[in-house]
PDB file of C-alpha atoms in Angstrom:
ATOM      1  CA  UNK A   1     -16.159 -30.600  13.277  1.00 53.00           C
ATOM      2  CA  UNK A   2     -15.487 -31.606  17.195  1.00 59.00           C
ATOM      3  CA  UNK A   3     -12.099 -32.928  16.591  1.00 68.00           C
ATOM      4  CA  UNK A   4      -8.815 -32.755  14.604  1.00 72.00           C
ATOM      5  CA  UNK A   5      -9.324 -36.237  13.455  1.00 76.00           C
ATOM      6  CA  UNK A   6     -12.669 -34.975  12.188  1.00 78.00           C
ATOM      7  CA  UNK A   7     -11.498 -32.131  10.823  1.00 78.00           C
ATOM      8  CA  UNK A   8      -8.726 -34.309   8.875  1.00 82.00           C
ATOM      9  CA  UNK A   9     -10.979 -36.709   7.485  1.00 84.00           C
ATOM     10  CA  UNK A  10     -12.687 -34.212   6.279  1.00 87.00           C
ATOM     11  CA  UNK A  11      -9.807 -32.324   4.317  1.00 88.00           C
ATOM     12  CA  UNK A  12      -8.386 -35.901   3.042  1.00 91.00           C
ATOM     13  CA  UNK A  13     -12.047 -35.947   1.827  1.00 94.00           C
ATOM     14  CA  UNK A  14     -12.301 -32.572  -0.132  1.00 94.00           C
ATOM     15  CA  UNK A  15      -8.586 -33.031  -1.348  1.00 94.00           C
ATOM     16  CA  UNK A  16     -10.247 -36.435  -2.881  1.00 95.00           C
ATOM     17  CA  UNK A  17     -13.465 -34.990  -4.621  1.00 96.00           C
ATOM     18  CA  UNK A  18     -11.018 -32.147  -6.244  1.00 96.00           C
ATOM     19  CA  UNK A  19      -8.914 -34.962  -7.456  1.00 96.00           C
ATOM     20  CA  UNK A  20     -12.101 -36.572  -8.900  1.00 96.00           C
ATOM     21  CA  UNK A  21     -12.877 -33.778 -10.386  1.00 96.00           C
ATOM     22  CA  UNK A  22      -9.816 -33.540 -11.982  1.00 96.00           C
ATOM     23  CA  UNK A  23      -9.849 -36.737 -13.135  1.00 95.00           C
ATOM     24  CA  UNK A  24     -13.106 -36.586 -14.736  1.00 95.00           C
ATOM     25  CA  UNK A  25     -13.130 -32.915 -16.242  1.00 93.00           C
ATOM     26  CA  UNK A  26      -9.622 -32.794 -17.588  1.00 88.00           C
ATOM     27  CA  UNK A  27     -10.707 -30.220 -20.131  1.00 90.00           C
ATOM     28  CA  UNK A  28     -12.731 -26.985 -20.782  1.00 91.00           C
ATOM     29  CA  UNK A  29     -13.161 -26.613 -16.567  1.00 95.00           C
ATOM     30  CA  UNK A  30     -10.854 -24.746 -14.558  1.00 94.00           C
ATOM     31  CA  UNK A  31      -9.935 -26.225 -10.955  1.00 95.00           C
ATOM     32  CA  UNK A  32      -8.787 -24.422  -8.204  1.00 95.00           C
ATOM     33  CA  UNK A  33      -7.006 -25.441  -4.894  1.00 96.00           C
ATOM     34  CA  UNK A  34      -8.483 -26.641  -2.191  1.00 94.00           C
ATOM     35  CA  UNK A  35      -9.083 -23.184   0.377  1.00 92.00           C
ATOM     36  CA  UNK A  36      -8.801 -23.671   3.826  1.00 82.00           C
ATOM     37  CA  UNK A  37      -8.333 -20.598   5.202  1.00 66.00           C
ATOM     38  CA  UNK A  38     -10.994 -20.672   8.093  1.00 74.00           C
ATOM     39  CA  UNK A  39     -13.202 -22.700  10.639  1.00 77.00           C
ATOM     40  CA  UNK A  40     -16.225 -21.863   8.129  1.00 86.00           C
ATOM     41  CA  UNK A  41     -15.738 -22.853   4.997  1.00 90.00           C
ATOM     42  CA  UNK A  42     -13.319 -24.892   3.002  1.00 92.00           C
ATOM     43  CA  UNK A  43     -13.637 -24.826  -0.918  1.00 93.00           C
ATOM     44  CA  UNK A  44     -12.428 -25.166  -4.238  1.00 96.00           C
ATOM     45  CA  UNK A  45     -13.339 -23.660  -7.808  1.00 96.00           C
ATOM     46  CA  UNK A  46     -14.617 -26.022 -10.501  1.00 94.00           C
ATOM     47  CA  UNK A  47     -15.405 -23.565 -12.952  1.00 95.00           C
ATOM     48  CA  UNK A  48     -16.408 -24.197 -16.851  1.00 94.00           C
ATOM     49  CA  UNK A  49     -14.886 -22.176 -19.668  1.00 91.00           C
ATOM     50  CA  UNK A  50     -18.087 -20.348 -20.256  1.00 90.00           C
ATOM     51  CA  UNK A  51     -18.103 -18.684 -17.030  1.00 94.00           C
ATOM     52  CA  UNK A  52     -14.613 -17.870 -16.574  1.00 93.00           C
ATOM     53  CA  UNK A  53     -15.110 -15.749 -20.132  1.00 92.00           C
ATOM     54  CA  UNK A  54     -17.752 -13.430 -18.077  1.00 94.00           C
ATOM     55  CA  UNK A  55     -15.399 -13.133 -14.855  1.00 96.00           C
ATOM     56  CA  UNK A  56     -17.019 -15.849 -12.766  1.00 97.00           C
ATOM     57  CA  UNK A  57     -16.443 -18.686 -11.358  1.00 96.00           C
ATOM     58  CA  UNK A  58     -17.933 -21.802  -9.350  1.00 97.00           C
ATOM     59  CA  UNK A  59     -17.322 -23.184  -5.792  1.00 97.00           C
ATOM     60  CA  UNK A  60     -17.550 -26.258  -4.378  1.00 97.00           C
ATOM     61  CA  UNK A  61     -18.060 -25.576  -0.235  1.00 96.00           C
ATOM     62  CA  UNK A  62     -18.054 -27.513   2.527  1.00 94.00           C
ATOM     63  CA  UNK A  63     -19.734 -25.179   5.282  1.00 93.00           C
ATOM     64  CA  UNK A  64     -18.026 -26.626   8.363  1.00 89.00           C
ATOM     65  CA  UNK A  65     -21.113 -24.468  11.072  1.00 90.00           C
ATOM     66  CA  UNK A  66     -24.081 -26.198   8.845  1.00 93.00           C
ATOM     67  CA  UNK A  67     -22.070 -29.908   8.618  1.00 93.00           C
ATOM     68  CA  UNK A  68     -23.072 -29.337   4.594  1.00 96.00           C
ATOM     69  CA  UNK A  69     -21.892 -28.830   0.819  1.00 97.00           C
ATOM     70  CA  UNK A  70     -23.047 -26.108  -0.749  1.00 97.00           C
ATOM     71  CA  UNK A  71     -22.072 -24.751  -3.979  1.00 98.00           C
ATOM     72  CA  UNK A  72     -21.932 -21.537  -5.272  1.00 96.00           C
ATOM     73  CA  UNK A  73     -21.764 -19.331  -8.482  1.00 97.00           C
ATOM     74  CA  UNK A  74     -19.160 -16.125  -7.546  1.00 96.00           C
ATOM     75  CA  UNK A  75     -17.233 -13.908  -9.211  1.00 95.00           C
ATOM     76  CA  UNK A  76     -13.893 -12.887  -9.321  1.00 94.00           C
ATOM     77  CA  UNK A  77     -13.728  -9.828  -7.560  1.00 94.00           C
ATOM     78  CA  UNK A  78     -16.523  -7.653  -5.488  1.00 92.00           C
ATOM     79  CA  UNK A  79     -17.505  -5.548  -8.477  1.00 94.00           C
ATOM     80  CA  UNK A  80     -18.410  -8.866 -10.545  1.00 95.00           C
ATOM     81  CA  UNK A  81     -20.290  -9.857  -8.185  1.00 95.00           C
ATOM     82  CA  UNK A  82     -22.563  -6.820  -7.702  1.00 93.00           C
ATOM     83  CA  UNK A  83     -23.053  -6.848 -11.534  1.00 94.00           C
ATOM     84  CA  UNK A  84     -24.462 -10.191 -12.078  1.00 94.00           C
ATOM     85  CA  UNK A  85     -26.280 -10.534  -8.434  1.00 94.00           C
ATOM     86  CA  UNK A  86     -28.086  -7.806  -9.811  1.00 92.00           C
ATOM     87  CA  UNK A  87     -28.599  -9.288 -12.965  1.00 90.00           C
ATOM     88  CA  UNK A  88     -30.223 -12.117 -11.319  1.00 91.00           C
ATOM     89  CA  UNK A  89     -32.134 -10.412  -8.225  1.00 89.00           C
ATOM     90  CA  UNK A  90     -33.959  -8.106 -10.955  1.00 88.00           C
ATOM     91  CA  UNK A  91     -34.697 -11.277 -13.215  1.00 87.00           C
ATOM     92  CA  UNK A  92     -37.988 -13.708 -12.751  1.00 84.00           C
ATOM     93  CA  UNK A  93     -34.676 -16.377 -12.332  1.00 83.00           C
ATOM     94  CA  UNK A  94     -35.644 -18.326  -9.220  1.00 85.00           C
ATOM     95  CA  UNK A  95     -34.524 -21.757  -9.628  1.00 91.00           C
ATOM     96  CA  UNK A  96     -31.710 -20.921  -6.988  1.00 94.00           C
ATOM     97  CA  UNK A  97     -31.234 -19.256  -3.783  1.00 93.00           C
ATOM     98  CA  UNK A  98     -30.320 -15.755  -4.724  1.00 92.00           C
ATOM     99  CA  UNK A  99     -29.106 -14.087  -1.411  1.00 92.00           C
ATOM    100  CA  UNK A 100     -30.576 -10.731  -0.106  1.00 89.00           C
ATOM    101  CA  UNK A 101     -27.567  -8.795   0.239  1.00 84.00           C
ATOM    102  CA  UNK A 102     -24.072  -9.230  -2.003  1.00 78.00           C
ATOM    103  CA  UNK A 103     -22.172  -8.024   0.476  1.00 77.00           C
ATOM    104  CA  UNK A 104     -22.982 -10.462   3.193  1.00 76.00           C
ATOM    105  CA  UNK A 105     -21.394 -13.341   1.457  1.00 82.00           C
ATOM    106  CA  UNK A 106     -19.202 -14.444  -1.513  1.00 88.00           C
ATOM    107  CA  UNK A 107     -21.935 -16.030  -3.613  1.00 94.00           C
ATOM    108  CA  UNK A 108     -24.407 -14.706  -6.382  1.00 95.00           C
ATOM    109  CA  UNK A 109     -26.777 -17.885  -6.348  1.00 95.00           C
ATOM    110  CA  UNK A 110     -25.890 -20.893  -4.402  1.00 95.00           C
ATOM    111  CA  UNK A 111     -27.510 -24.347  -3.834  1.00 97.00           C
ATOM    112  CA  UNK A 112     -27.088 -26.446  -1.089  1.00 97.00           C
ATOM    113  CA  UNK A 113     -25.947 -30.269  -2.415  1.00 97.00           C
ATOM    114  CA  UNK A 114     -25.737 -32.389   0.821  1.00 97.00           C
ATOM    115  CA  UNK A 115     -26.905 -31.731   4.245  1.00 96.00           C
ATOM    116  CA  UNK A 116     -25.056 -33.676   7.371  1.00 95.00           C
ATOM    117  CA  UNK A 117     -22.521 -36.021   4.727  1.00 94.00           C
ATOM    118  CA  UNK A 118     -21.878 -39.581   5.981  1.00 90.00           C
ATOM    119  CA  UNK A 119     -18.264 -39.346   4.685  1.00 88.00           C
ATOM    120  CA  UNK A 120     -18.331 -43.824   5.326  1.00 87.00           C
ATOM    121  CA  UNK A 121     -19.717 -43.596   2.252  1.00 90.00           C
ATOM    122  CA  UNK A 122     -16.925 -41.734   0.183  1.00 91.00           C
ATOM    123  CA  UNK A 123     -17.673 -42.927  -3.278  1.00 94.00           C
ATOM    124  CA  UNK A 124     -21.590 -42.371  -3.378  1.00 96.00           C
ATOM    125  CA  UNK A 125     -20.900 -38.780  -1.767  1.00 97.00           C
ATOM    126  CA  UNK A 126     -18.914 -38.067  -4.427  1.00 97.00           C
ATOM    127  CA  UNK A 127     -21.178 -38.964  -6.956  1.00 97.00           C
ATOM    128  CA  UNK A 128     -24.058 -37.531  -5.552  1.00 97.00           C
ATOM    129  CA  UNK A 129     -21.951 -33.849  -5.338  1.00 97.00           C
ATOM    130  CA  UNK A 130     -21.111 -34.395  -8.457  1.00 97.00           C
ATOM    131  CA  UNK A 131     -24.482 -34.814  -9.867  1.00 97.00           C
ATOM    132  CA  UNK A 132     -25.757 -32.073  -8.344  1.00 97.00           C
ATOM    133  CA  UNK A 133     -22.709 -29.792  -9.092  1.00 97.00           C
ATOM    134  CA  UNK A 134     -23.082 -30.538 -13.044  1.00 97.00           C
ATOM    135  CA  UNK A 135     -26.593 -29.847 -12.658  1.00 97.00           C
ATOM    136  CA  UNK A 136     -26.441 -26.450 -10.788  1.00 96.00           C
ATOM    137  CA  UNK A 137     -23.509 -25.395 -14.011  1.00 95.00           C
ATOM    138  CA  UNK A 138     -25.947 -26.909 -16.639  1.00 94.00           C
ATOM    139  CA  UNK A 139     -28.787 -24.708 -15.092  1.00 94.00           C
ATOM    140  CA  UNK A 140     -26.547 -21.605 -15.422  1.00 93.00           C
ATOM    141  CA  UNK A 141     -24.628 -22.638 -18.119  1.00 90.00           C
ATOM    142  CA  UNK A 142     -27.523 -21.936 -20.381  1.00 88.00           C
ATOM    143  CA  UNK A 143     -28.587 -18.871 -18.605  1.00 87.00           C
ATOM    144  CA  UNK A 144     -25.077 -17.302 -20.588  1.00 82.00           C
ATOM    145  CA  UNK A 145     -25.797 -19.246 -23.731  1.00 78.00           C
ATOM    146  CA  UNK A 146     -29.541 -17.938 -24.387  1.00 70.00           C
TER     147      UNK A 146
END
């Protein structure tokens, strides 16, 4: 982001996708607030039922240095997240990016959704993160149901 204006578009943006979200998934997800807490990332959780059971939870990030979404499956605390990263490095699982080091990051597998976002188009970028944010919790949705 090069300028305020930018940067405010931007959060009038993510405040809009949560509110889509909230709109659509009224029931059995869990949605956070919006995290703004840096010049890196801003985020919020979007998490299903399933995964909240086992301590976890799902991210929706906009990674403000890469101009990109991204989204991520986390867990609640530190030691969470060592237990199923492990889980997951040690598995054949490769149908996400599994990161090399836990401790480097907040995310256990994460996905990146949209590269450089032409925000003009609001209503297909939100359609197009959600598609590929139900897809990324169907894919490990049924890695806890098996």
């Amino acid at each position: 982001m090069n300028t305020y204006s930018e940067y405010k578009c931007l959060s009038k943006f993510i405040n809009n996708l949560r509110i889509h979200f909230i709109h659509e998934y009224p029931i059995n997800f869990k949605i956070g607030q919006v995290y703004k807490g840096n010049k890196e990332i801003s985020f919020f959780t979007f998490t299903p039922t399933v995964l909240q059971q086992e301590k976890l939870k799902i991210a929706i990030v906009f990674n403000f240095q890469k101009n990109r979404f991204e989204i991520w499956l986390a867990g609640q605390n530190r030691k969470v997240q060592k237990k199923y990263w492990s889980i997951f490095k040690d598995s054949d699982w490769n149908k996400y990016h599994i990161p090399e080091n836990p401790k480097e990051g907040f995310s256990i597998i994460d996905h990146i959704i949209v590269e450089n976002p032409d925000f003009q188009y609001s209503d297909e970028l939100i359609q197009t993160i959600e598609t590929e944010a139900m897809k990324f919790i169907d894919d490990i949705r049924k890695v806890f149901e098996e």
